[in-house]
C-alpha positions as YAML, in Angstrom:
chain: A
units: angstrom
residues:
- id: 1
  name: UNK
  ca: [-19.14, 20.10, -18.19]
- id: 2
  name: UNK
  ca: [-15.94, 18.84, -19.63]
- id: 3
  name: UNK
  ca: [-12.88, 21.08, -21.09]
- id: 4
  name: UNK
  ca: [-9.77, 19.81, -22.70]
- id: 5
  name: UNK
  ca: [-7.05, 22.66, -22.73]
- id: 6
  name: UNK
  ca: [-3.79, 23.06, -22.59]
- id: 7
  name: UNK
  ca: [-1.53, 25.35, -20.56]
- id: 8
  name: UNK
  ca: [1.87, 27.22, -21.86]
- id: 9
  name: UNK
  ca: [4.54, 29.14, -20.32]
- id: 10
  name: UNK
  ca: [2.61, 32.48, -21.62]
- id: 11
  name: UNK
  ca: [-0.71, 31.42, -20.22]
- id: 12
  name: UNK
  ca: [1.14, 31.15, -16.10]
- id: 13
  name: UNK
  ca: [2.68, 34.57, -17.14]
- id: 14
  name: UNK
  ca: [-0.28, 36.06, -18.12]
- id: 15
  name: UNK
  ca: [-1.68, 34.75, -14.80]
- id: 16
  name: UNK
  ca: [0.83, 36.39, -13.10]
- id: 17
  name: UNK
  ca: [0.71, 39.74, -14.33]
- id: 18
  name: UNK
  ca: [-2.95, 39.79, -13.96]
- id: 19
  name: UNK
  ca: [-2.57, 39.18, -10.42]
- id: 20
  name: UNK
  ca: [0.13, 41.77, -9.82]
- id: 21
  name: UNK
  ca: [-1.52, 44.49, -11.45]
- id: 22
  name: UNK
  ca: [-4.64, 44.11, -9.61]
- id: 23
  name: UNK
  ca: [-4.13, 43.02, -6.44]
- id: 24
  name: UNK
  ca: [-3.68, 45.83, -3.85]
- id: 25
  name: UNK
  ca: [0.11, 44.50, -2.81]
- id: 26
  name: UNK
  ca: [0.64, 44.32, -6.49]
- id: 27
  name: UNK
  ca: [-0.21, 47.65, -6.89]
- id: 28
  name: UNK
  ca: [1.10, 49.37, -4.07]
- id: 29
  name: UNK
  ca: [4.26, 47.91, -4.55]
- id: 30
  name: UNK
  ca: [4.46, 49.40, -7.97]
- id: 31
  name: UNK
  ca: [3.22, 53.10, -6.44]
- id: 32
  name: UNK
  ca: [6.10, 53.13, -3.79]
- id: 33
  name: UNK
  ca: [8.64, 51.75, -5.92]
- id: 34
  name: UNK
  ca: [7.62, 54.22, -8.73]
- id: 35
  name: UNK
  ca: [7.38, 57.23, -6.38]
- id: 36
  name: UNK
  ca: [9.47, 57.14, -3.32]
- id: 37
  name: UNK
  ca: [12.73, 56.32, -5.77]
- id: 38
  name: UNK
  ca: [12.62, 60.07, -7.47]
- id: 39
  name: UNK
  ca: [12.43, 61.60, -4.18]
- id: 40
  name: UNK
  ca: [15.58, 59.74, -3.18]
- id: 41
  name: UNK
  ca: [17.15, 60.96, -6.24]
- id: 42
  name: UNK
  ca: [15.84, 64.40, -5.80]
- id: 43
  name: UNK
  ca: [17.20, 64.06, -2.02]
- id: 44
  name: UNK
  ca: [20.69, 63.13, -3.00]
- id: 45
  name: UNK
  ca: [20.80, 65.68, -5.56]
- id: 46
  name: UNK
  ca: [20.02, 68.08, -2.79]
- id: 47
  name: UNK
  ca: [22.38, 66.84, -0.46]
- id: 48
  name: UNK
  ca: [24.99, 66.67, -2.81]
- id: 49
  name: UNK
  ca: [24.62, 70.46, -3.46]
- id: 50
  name: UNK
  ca: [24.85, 70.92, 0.04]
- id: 51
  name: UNK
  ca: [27.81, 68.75, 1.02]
- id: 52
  name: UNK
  ca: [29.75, 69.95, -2.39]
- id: 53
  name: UNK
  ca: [30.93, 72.62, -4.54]
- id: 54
  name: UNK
  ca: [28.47, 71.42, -6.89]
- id: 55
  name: UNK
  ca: [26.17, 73.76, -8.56]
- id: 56
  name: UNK
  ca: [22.42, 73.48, -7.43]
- id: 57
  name: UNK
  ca: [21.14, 74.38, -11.18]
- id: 58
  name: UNK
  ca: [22.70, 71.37, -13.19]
- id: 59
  name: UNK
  ca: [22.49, 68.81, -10.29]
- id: 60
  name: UNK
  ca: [19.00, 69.35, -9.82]
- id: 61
  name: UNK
  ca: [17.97, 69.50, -13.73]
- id: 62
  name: UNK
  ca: [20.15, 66.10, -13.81]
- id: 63
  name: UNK
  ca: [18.54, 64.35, -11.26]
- id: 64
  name: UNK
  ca: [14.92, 65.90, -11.90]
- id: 65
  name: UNK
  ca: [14.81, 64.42, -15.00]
- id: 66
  name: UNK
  ca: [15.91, 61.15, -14.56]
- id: 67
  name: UNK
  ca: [13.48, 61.14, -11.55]
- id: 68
  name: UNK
  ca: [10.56, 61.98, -14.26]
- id: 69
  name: UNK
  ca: [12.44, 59.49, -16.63]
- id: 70
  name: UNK
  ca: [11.73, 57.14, -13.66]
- id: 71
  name: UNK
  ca: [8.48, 57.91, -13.26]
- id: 72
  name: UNK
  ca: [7.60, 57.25, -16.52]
- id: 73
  name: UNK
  ca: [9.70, 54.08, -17.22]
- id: 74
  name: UNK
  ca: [9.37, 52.14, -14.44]
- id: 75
  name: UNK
  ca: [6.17, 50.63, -15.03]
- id: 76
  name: UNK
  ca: [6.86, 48.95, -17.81]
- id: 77
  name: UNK
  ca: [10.10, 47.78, -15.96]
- id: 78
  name: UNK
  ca: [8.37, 46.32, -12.98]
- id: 79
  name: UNK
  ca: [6.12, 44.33, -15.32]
- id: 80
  name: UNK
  ca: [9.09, 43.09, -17.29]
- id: 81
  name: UNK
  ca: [10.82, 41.99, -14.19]
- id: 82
  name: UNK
  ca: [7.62, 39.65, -13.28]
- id: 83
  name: UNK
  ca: [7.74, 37.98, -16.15]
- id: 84
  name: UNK
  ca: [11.47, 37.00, -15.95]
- id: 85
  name: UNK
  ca: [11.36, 36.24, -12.45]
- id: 86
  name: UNK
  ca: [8.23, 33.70, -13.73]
- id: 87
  name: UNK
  ca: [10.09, 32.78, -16.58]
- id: 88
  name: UNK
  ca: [12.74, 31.79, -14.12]
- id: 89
  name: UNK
  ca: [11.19, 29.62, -11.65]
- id: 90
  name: UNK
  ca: [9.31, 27.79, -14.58]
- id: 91
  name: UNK
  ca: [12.89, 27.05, -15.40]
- id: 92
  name: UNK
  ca: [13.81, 26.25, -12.02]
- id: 93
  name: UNK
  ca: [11.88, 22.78, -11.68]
- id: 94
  name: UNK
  ca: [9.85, 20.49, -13.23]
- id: 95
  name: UNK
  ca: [6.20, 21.94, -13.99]
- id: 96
  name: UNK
  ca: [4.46, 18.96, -15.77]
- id: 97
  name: UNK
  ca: [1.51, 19.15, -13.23]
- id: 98
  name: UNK
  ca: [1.30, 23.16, -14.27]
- id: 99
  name: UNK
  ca: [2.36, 23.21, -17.88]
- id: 100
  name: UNK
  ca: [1.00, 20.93, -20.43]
- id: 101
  name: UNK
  ca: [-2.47, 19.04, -20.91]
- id: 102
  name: UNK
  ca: [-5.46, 19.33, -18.79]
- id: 103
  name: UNK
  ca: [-8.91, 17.46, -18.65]
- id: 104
  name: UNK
  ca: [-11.33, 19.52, -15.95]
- id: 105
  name: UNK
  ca: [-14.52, 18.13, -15.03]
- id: 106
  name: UNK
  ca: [-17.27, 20.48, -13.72]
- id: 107
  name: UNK
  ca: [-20.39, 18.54, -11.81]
- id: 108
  name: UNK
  ca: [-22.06, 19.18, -8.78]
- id: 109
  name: UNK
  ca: [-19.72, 18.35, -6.48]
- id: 110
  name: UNK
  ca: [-17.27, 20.91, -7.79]
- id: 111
  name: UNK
  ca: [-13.81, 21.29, -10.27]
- id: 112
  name: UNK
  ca: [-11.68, 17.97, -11.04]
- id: 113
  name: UNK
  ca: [-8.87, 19.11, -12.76]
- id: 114
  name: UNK
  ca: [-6.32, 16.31, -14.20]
- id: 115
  name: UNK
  ca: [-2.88, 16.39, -15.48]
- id: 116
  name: UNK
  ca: [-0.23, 14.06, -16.87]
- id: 117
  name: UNK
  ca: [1.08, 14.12, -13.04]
- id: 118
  name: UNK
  ca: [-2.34, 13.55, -11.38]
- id: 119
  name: UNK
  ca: [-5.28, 15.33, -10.35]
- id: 120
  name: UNK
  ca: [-6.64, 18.38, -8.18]
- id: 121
  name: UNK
  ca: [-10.07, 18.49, -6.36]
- id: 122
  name: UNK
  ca: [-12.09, 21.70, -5.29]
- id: 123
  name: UNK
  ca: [-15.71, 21.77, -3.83]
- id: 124
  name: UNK
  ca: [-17.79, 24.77, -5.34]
- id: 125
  name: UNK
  ca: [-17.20, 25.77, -1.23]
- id: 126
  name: UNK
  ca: [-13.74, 26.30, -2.22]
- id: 127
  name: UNK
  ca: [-13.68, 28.47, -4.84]
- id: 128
  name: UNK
  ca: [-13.68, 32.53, -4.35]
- id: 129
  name: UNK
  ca: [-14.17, 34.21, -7.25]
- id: 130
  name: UNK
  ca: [-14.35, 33.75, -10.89]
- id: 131
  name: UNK
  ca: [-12.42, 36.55, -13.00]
- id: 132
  name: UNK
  ca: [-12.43, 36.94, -16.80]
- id: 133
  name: UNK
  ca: [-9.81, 39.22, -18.86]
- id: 134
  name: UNK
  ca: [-9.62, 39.38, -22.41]
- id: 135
  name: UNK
  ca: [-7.98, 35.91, -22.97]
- id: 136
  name: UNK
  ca: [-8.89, 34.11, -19.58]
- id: 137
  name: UNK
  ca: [-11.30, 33.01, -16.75]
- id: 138
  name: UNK
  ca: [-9.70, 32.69, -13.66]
- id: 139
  name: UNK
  ca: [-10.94, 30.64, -11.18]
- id: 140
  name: UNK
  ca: [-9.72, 31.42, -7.84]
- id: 141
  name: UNK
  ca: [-9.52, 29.02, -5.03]
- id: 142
  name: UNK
  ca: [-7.52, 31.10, -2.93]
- id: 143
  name: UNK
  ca: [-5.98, 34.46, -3.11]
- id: 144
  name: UNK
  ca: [-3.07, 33.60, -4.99]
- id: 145
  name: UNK
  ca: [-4.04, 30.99, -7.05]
- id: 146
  name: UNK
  ca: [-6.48, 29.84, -9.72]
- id: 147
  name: UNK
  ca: [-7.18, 27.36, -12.38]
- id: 148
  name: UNK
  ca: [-6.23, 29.38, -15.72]
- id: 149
  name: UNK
  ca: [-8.52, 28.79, -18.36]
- id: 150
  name: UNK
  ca: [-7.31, 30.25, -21.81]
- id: 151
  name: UNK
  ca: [-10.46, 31.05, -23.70]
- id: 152
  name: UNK
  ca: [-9.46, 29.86, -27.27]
- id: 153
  name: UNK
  ca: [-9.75, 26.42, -25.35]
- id: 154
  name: UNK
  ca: [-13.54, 27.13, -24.07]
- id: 155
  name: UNK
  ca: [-16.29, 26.60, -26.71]
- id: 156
  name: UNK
  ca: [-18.62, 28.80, -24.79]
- id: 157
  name: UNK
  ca: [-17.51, 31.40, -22.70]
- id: 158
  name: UNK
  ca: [-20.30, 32.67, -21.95]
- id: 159
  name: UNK
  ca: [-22.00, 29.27, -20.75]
- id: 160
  name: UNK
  ca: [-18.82, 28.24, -18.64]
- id: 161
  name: UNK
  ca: [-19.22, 31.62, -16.98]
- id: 162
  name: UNK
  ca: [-22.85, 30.91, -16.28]
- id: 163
  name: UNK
  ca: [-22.27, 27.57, -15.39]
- id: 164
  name: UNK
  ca: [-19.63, 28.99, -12.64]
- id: 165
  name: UNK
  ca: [-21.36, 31.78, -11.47]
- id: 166
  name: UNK
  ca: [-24.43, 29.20, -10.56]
- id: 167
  name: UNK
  ca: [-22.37, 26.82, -8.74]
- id: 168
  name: UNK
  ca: [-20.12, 29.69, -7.00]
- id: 169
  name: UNK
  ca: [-23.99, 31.34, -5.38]
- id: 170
  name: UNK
  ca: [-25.05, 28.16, -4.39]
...
């Protein structure tokens, strides 16, 4: 099996975000960071009521909303954040090998996957998992990384997946 696709700066963010929002450190990042924040604001406001003449009434309504402000927000903040720091270290360095044109062979012997900078190899021993989302199939050969696959590249989804899945239980 033989697919010609190309990769883009959108399809290694998409990657990305994938990853962070369902891996368990991607996750419980996003959990602490979204909850433990309010209660620091909610602890300062409480503090500062103690420590000054401040009244308790507007200094907690203050700081209780923009803890549930917070709370609501800061999801979609922490997902716009991953895609600029990506965004960034694209821009960092050259990512011809990453970005660009690829040829990937699928035989028996596993995934060849060539670029304009040369070539990776992976035995069907070496790969983990296959994942599909809306636009991709991932195919994991470690924990944190995967060949990205955009589906409007893949004439048949379904018998890529197949193909995979047999290799993968072999």
């Amino acid at each position: 099996m033989e697919i010609q696709y190309e990769l883009t700066e959108e399809d290694v963010v998409a990657f990305n975000l994938y990853h962070v929002k369902n891996s368990k450190v991607g996750k419980n990042s996003l959990q602490w960071q979204r909850f433990v924040s309010p209660m620091i604001f909610l602890l300062f406001a409480y503090f500062l009521s103690v420590f000054t003449d401040m009244a308790k009434g507007p200094l907690f309504v203050v700081f209780g909303l923009t803890a549930i402000v917070w709370v609501l927000l800061y999801p979609k903040y922490f997902y716009f954040h991953i895609t600029r720091q990506v965004r960034k270290m694209l821009k960092e360095g050259k990512n011809d090998g990453l970005i660009g044109e690829h040829s990937m062979k699928m035989n028996k012997a596993g995934i060849t996957d060539k670029t304009s900078m040369g070539e990776t190899q992976v035995q069907w021993g070496g790969i983990q998992r296959m994942i599909e989302d809306t636009d991709y199939i991932y195919i994991f050969t470690s924990t944190v990384s995967a060949y990205i696959l955009p589906k409007r590249h893949v004439y048949s989804v379904d018998g890529l997946k197949a193909y995979v899945e047999k290799r993968i239980k072999l």
